[in-house]
Every structure is written in C-alpha cells, then in structure tokens.
C-alpha cells in the first residue's frame, strides 16, 4: 500500500484516484470545486493533502501548476515523489523541478484520452521520480514509457504529438462539418477513414514530399476551399491556415538552393 495524494479531482484526477484506491492504496485528494470522489479522503488544502505522502500526482490545469508546486513541494518528505501530470510547457516543468524540496520530481505526459481509457491511458515520464511513477501505475495496466532526459523531456514529446493530434482533430471536425453542410457527410467520412489507414510511414513521406512539390497549386486550391466553406456557412479556420501555410512553403527557397 502506497500513501498517494491526488491534487485535482476532475475527470482525469478522479479516474486515477479511484483506480489507485481500488488497487488498495491509501488515497488522499484535494480539489476546491470538484464533487466528492468515492473512497477518497479529502483534505482542506493542497499542502495538507501532501503531508506524509509517498507520491503526489498533480492533475490540475496547467495554469495552476506553479501555485500547486509551491504549496506542495516544501512539505513533502525525503524520498517521496512529486509527479506533475499537467500540460505545462517543458520550460515550466524544468522550472518546477528546481523548486526547493526533498521530493523527487517527475514530468508526466498523458498520451491519450483519459475519458476513454481512464488510468490505463499510456503515459511518458521523465525526471528523477520516473521509476516511482512507473512502479505505482504499471500494475494498474498503464503503459509507462520513461523518456531520456530530465524534467521537461516527457512534455516535449507530448507537445510535439499535440501538433498532430489536436490539429488532426480540428481538421476532421472541420471536414465533417463541411461535408454535413454539403449533404456529403458519409462520403467525407469514408475519405478520412481511407487516409488514416494503411502504411503510416509511407503516408508521412508522401505528405512531406508532395506538400513541398505542389505547394503553389495546393495553396490556391485551399483558398478556393475556404471560399466554398464560407458559402456553406461553415467555419474554416483550419482550411484558411492550410492555405496560408502552403503559400509560405511555396515562397520558400527550394531545399537545394537553401543549402548553397
């Protein structure tokens, strides 16, 4: 049994708290606004919740990461672990890891939707507290990958992944919304599914090579696409951004010229 503290008992924090309690760990939580979580002892403050904790998992919004760390790190005992699972920047993770404390710091990146997978959502962790996080969460069925480098390394990986995942999600939403407005939702859904299947590495190479080669033509096509979405009454932020990016790429020097 491990004495665990969860700071932030929203959707993600509650999922981890309940899974840890079900696994037999002693779980104390703090959240000033979230509803009560079954089986979790609630503390009056974040610092109180951390008293005597062996490991602290912070699942607040990134905006609260500094204030939570400043409250919690000073009260943690030697040999304990402070794991920040907020979506803070790599620089913030590095900064927090330097705050005075006897605890080992871990930067933890959640790599998937906790709403769907709960505590089994894959994570990446870096920093001195990595082993303790892996030891605690692996038995819950969590796929834990330890990244090379200190605090901030895991979050660097996550933010790079976000360029793809959040951008892709926005593009899919925009495309399906436009398809629905045009009466072609099922057709565009089939097109999206077809593009997401197959040899992923080959698709990456094709997209990179083709984008550079055909940027001039594609920038004009995306400008026309943005105009069409406007006619349909559909927001076109991603399409407009794609048109702007392709225009920039088309104006850039060719790779051979850039090397001279």
Tab-separated table of C-alpha atoms in Angstrom:
chain	number	residue	atom	x	y	z
A	1	UNK	CA	0.000	0.000	0.000
A	2	UNK	CA	1.310	3.400	-1.011
A	3	UNK	CA	0.216	6.706	0.504
A	4	UNK	CA	-0.888	8.628	-2.561
A	5	UNK	CA	-2.135	12.166	-2.968
A	6	UNK	CA	-4.127	13.402	-5.944
A	7	UNK	CA	-4.271	17.161	-6.461
A	8	UNK	CA	-7.117	17.938	-8.844
A	9	UNK	CA	-10.124	15.599	-8.804
A	10	UNK	CA	-11.728	16.451	-12.096
A	11	UNK	CA	-12.340	13.810	-14.750
A	12	UNK	CA	-8.717	12.671	-15.019
A	13	UNK	CA	-7.813	13.081	-11.347
A	14	UNK	CA	-10.898	11.170	-10.220
A	15	UNK	CA	-10.074	8.334	-12.630
A	16	UNK	CA	-6.583	7.910	-11.174
A	17	UNK	CA	-7.790	8.334	-7.591
A	18	UNK	CA	-10.491	5.683	-7.956
A	19	UNK	CA	-8.137	3.230	-9.703
A	20	UNK	CA	-5.465	3.638	-7.031
A	21	UNK	CA	-7.998	3.235	-4.216
A	22	UNK	CA	-9.417	0.126	-5.887
A	23	UNK	CA	-5.867	-1.290	-6.055
A	24	UNK	CA	-5.572	-0.966	-2.273
A	25	UNK	CA	-3.564	2.237	-1.992
A	26	UNK	CA	-4.335	4.911	0.570
A	27	UNK	CA	-5.507	7.929	-1.416
A	28	UNK	CA	-5.941	11.484	-0.179
A	29	UNK	CA	-7.226	14.151	-2.512
A	30	UNK	CA	-7.639	17.880	-2.777
A	31	UNK	CA	-9.817	19.888	-5.106
A	32	UNK	CA	-11.650	23.061	-4.064
A	33	UNK	CA	-14.506	22.638	-6.542
A	34	UNK	CA	-14.818	19.024	-7.765
A	35	UNK	CA	-17.547	16.831	-6.245
A	36	UNK	CA	-16.682	14.139	-3.721
A	37	UNK	CA	-14.921	11.042	-5.017
A	38	UNK	CA	-15.944	7.673	-3.501
A	39	UNK	CA	-13.259	6.132	-1.281
A	40	UNK	CA	-11.045	9.213	-1.339
A	41	UNK	CA	-10.231	11.181	1.823
A	42	UNK	CA	-10.494	14.888	1.078
A	43	UNK	CA	-8.072	17.371	2.630
A	44	UNK	CA	-8.807	21.038	3.289
A	45	UNK	CA	-5.730	22.302	1.389
A	46	UNK	CA	-3.221	21.004	-1.113
A	47	UNK	CA	-0.412	21.219	1.453
A	48	UNK	CA	-2.458	19.269	3.987
A	49	UNK	CA	-3.171	16.583	1.389
A	50	UNK	CA	0.571	16.157	0.822
A	51	UNK	CA	1.548	15.686	4.464
A	52	UNK	CA	3.255	12.278	4.740
A	53	UNK	CA	2.546	11.349	1.117
A	54	UNK	CA	4.852	8.920	-0.644
A	55	UNK	CA	3.791	10.085	-4.088
A	56	UNK	CA	1.763	13.055	-5.301
A	57	UNK	CA	0.029	13.137	-8.676
A	58	UNK	CA	-0.955	16.631	-9.833
A	59	UNK	CA	-3.832	16.658	-12.329
A	60	UNK	CA	-4.914	20.286	-12.303
A	61	UNK	CA	-4.961	22.645	-15.263
A	62	UNK	CA	-1.569	23.912	-16.380
A	63	UNK	CA	-2.373	27.406	-15.079
A	64	UNK	CA	-2.313	26.072	-11.516
A	65	UNK	CA	0.912	24.062	-11.829
A	66	UNK	CA	3.198	26.685	-10.268
A	67	UNK	CA	0.979	27.537	-7.313
A	68	UNK	CA	0.321	23.863	-6.547
A	69	UNK	CA	4.036	23.049	-6.686
A	70	UNK	CA	4.861	25.984	-4.412
A	71	UNK	CA	2.281	24.768	-1.888
A	72	UNK	CA	3.124	21.073	-2.014
A	73	UNK	CA	6.828	20.595	-2.676
A	74	UNK	CA	8.077	22.158	0.579
A	75	UNK	CA	6.019	19.819	2.798
A	76	UNK	CA	6.920	16.537	1.111
A	77	UNK	CA	9.247	14.173	2.975
A	78	UNK	CA	12.618	12.990	1.729
A	79	UNK	CA	12.349	10.148	-0.763
A	80	UNK	CA	8.800	10.996	-1.834
A	81	UNK	CA	7.845	11.729	-5.432
A	82	UNK	CA	6.046	14.728	-6.906
A	83	UNK	CA	4.593	13.916	-10.342
A	84	UNK	CA	3.216	16.766	-12.445
A	85	UNK	CA	0.669	15.484	-14.982
A	86	UNK	CA	-0.474	18.941	-16.079
A	87	UNK	CA	0.013	20.031	-19.678
A	88	UNK	CA	2.625	22.612	-18.712
A	89	UNK	CA	5.426	23.554	-21.087
A	90	UNK	CA	8.831	21.840	-20.911
A	91	UNK	CA	10.308	25.090	-19.557
A	92	UNK	CA	7.766	25.181	-16.726
A	93	UNK	CA	8.490	21.548	-15.862
A	94	UNK	CA	12.198	22.357	-15.652
A	95	UNK	CA	11.444	25.406	-13.509
A	96	UNK	CA	9.238	23.471	-11.069
A	97	UNK	CA	11.818	20.728	-10.725
A	98	UNK	CA	14.263	23.327	-9.364
A	99	UNK	CA	11.999	24.492	-6.526
A	100	UNK	CA	13.344	23.640	-3.043
A	101	UNK	CA	12.106	20.203	-1.984
A	102	UNK	CA	13.232	16.838	-0.661
A	103	UNK	CA	10.920	15.091	-3.133
A	104	UNK	CA	11.930	13.586	-6.465
A	105	UNK	CA	10.304	15.410	-9.381
A	106	UNK	CA	8.643	13.659	-12.322
A	107	UNK	CA	7.328	15.239	-15.502
A	108	UNK	CA	4.425	13.082	-16.739
A	109	UNK	CA	2.798	13.390	-20.168
A	110	UNK	CA	-0.581	11.727	-20.663
A	111	UNK	CA	-0.658	10.369	-24.224
A	112	UNK	CA	-4.327	9.734	-24.863
A	113	UNK	CA	-7.898	10.446	-23.776
A	114	UNK	CA	-8.361	9.667	-20.074
A	115	UNK	CA	-12.116	9.868	-20.631
A	116	UNK	CA	-11.880	6.713	-22.747
A	117	UNK	CA	-9.042	4.779	-21.112
A	118	UNK	CA	-9.009	6.006	-17.505
A	119	UNK	CA	-5.874	5.156	-15.532
A	120	UNK	CA	-4.809	2.786	-18.339
A	121	UNK	CA	-4.098	5.720	-20.641
A	122	UNK	CA	-0.468	5.485	-21.873
A	123	UNK	CA	1.944	7.961	-20.304
A	124	UNK	CA	5.513	9.111	-20.794
A	125	UNK	CA	7.554	10.170	-17.768
A	126	UNK	CA	10.924	11.815	-17.257
A	127	UNK	CA	12.925	13.126	-14.337
A	128	UNK	CA	14.283	11.642	-11.083
A	129	UNK	CA	10.851	10.421	-9.939
A	130	UNK	CA	10.179	8.381	-13.084
A	131	UNK	CA	10.768	4.962	-11.521
A	132	UNK	CA	8.349	5.638	-8.660
A	133	UNK	CA	5.618	6.714	-11.078
A	134	UNK	CA	6.152	3.603	-13.191
A	135	UNK	CA	6.117	1.371	-10.111
A	136	UNK	CA	2.824	2.868	-8.943
A	137	UNK	CA	0.915	2.980	-12.223
A	138	UNK	CA	2.148	-0.031	-14.200
A	139	UNK	CA	0.171	-2.502	-12.019
A	140	UNK	CA	-2.985	-0.545	-12.916
A	141	UNK	CA	-2.460	-1.505	-16.562
A	142	UNK	CA	-0.864	1.802	-17.525
A	143	UNK	CA	1.646	1.648	-20.390
A	144	UNK	CA	4.512	3.705	-18.917
A	145	UNK	CA	7.421	4.833	-21.090
A	146	UNK	CA	10.401	6.500	-19.419
A	147	UNK	CA	11.951	9.181	-21.633
A	148	UNK	CA	15.621	10.041	-21.728
A	149	UNK	CA	16.437	13.422	-20.248
A	150	UNK	CA	15.334	15.339	-17.200
A	151	UNK	CA	12.085	17.117	-16.344
A	152	UNK	CA	10.525	18.593	-19.456
A	153	UNK	CA	11.559	15.731	-21.739
A	154	UNK	CA	8.226	13.929	-21.449
A	155	UNK	CA	6.266	17.112	-22.066
A	156	UNK	CA	8.398	17.907	-25.108
A	157	UNK	CA	7.230	14.624	-26.610
A	158	UNK	CA	3.594	15.341	-25.729
A	159	UNK	CA	3.540	18.816	-27.250
A	160	UNK	CA	5.057	17.511	-30.480
A	161	UNK	CA	2.334	14.863	-30.534
A	162	UNK	CA	-0.253	17.590	-29.933
A	163	UNK	CA	0.761	19.326	-33.169
A	164	UNK	CA	-0.555	16.224	-34.924
A	165	UNK	CA	-3.390	15.054	-32.690
A	166	UNK	CA	-5.056	18.381	-31.902
A	167	UNK	CA	-4.507	19.653	-35.429
A	168	UNK	CA	-5.840	16.420	-36.917
A	169	UNK	CA	-8.887	16.510	-34.666
A	170	UNK	CA	-9.631	20.093	-35.690
A	171	UNK	CA	-9.263	19.252	-39.373
A	172	UNK	CA	-11.531	16.200	-39.086
A	173	UNK	CA	-14.194	18.248	-37.281
A	174	UNK	CA	-13.999	20.962	-39.948
A	175	UNK	CA	-14.157	18.458	-42.820
A	176	UNK	CA	-17.097	16.504	-41.389
A	177	UNK	CA	-18.977	19.713	-40.567
A	178	UNK	CA	-18.477	20.921	-44.136
A	179	UNK	CA	-19.485	17.517	-45.503
A	180	UNK	CA	-22.691	17.603	-43.465
A	181	UNK	CA	-23.498	21.105	-44.706
A	182	UNK	CA	-22.962	19.968	-48.305
A	183	UNK	CA	-25.025	16.800	-47.825
A	184	UNK	CA	-21.918	14.626	-48.243
A	185	UNK	CA	-21.048	13.644	-44.668
A	186	UNK	CA	-20.823	9.893	-45.262
A	187	UNK	CA	-18.610	10.399	-48.307
A	188	UNK	CA	-16.144	12.647	-46.478
A	189	UNK	CA	-16.100	10.262	-43.514
A	190	UNK	CA	-15.074	7.451	-45.880
A	191	UNK	CA	-12.341	9.650	-47.351
A	192	UNK	CA	-10.962	10.433	-43.891
A	193	UNK	CA	-11.020	6.777	-42.820
A	194	UNK	CA	-9.217	5.748	-46.016
A	195	UNK	CA	-6.453	8.313	-45.475
A	196	UNK	CA	-5.924	7.238	-41.854
A	197	UNK	CA	-5.464	3.569	-42.818
A	198	UNK	CA	-2.522	1.810	-44.425
A	199	UNK	CA	1.247	2.274	-44.242
A	200	UNK	CA	1.716	5.217	-41.886
A	201	UNK	CA	5.385	5.869	-42.694
A	202	UNK	CA	4.677	5.856	-46.434
A	203	UNK	CA	1.849	8.340	-45.905
A	204	UNK	CA	4.167	10.651	-43.920
A	205	UNK	CA	6.796	10.584	-46.671
A	206	UNK	CA	4.165	11.190	-49.351
A	207	UNK	CA	2.670	14.143	-47.492
A	208	UNK	CA	6.044	15.774	-46.829
A	209	UNK	CA	7.326	15.331	-50.388
A	210	UNK	CA	4.048	16.193	-52.077
A	211	UNK	CA	3.405	19.293	-49.997
A	212	UNK	CA	6.727	20.875	-50.940
A	213	UNK	CA	6.461	19.865	-54.593
A	214	UNK	CA	2.874	21.038	-55.140
A	215	UNK	CA	2.634	23.913	-52.651
A	216	UNK	CA	1.756	26.591	-55.261
A	217	UNK	CA	-1.164	24.657	-56.738
A	218	UNK	CA	-2.386	23.410	-53.379
A	219	UNK	CA	-2.324	26.878	-51.800
A	220	UNK	CA	-4.709	28.110	-54.496
A	221	UNK	CA	-6.884	25.040	-54.060
A	222	UNK	CA	-7.139	25.620	-50.313
A	223	UNK	CA	-8.029	29.273	-50.860
A	224	UNK	CA	-10.854	28.107	-53.138
A	225	UNK	CA	-11.816	25.535	-50.488
A	226	UNK	CA	-12.011	28.230	-47.815
A	227	UNK	CA	-14.271	30.271	-50.098
A	228	UNK	CA	-16.510	27.229	-50.630
A	229	UNK	CA	-16.804	26.611	-46.877
A	230	UNK	CA	-17.771	30.254	-46.448
A	231	UNK	CA	-20.583	29.709	-48.987
A	232	UNK	CA	-21.712	26.705	-46.924
A	233	UNK	CA	-21.681	28.809	-43.751
A	234	UNK	CA	-19.006	26.572	-42.178
A	235	UNK	CA	-16.105	27.988	-40.085
A	236	UNK	CA	-12.871	27.388	-41.998
A	237	UNK	CA	-10.024	28.204	-39.607
A	238	UNK	CA	-8.035	25.049	-40.417
A	239	UNK	CA	-8.571	25.381	-44.160
A	240	UNK	CA	-7.509	29.030	-44.073
A	241	UNK	CA	-4.445	28.104	-42.005
A	242	UNK	CA	-3.552	25.387	-44.518
A	243	UNK	CA	-3.825	27.890	-47.373
A	244	UNK	CA	-1.545	30.313	-45.530
A	245	UNK	CA	0.990	27.582	-44.710
A	246	UNK	CA	1.075	26.363	-48.311
A	247	UNK	CA	1.569	29.930	-49.551
A	248	UNK	CA	4.546	30.268	-47.183
A	249	UNK	CA	6.001	26.924	-48.291
A	250	UNK	CA	5.563	27.862	-51.973
A	251	UNK	CA	7.522	31.084	-51.427
A	252	UNK	CA	10.390	29.367	-49.582
A	253	UNK	CA	13.647	28.597	-51.408
A	254	UNK	CA	13.968	25.098	-52.815
A	255	UNK	CA	15.960	22.772	-50.486
A	256	UNK	CA	18.892	22.674	-52.928
A	257	UNK	CA	19.078	26.461	-53.114
A	258	UNK	CA	18.795	26.794	-49.354
A	259	UNK	CA	21.936	24.704	-48.903
A	260	UNK	CA	24.076	26.972	-51.099
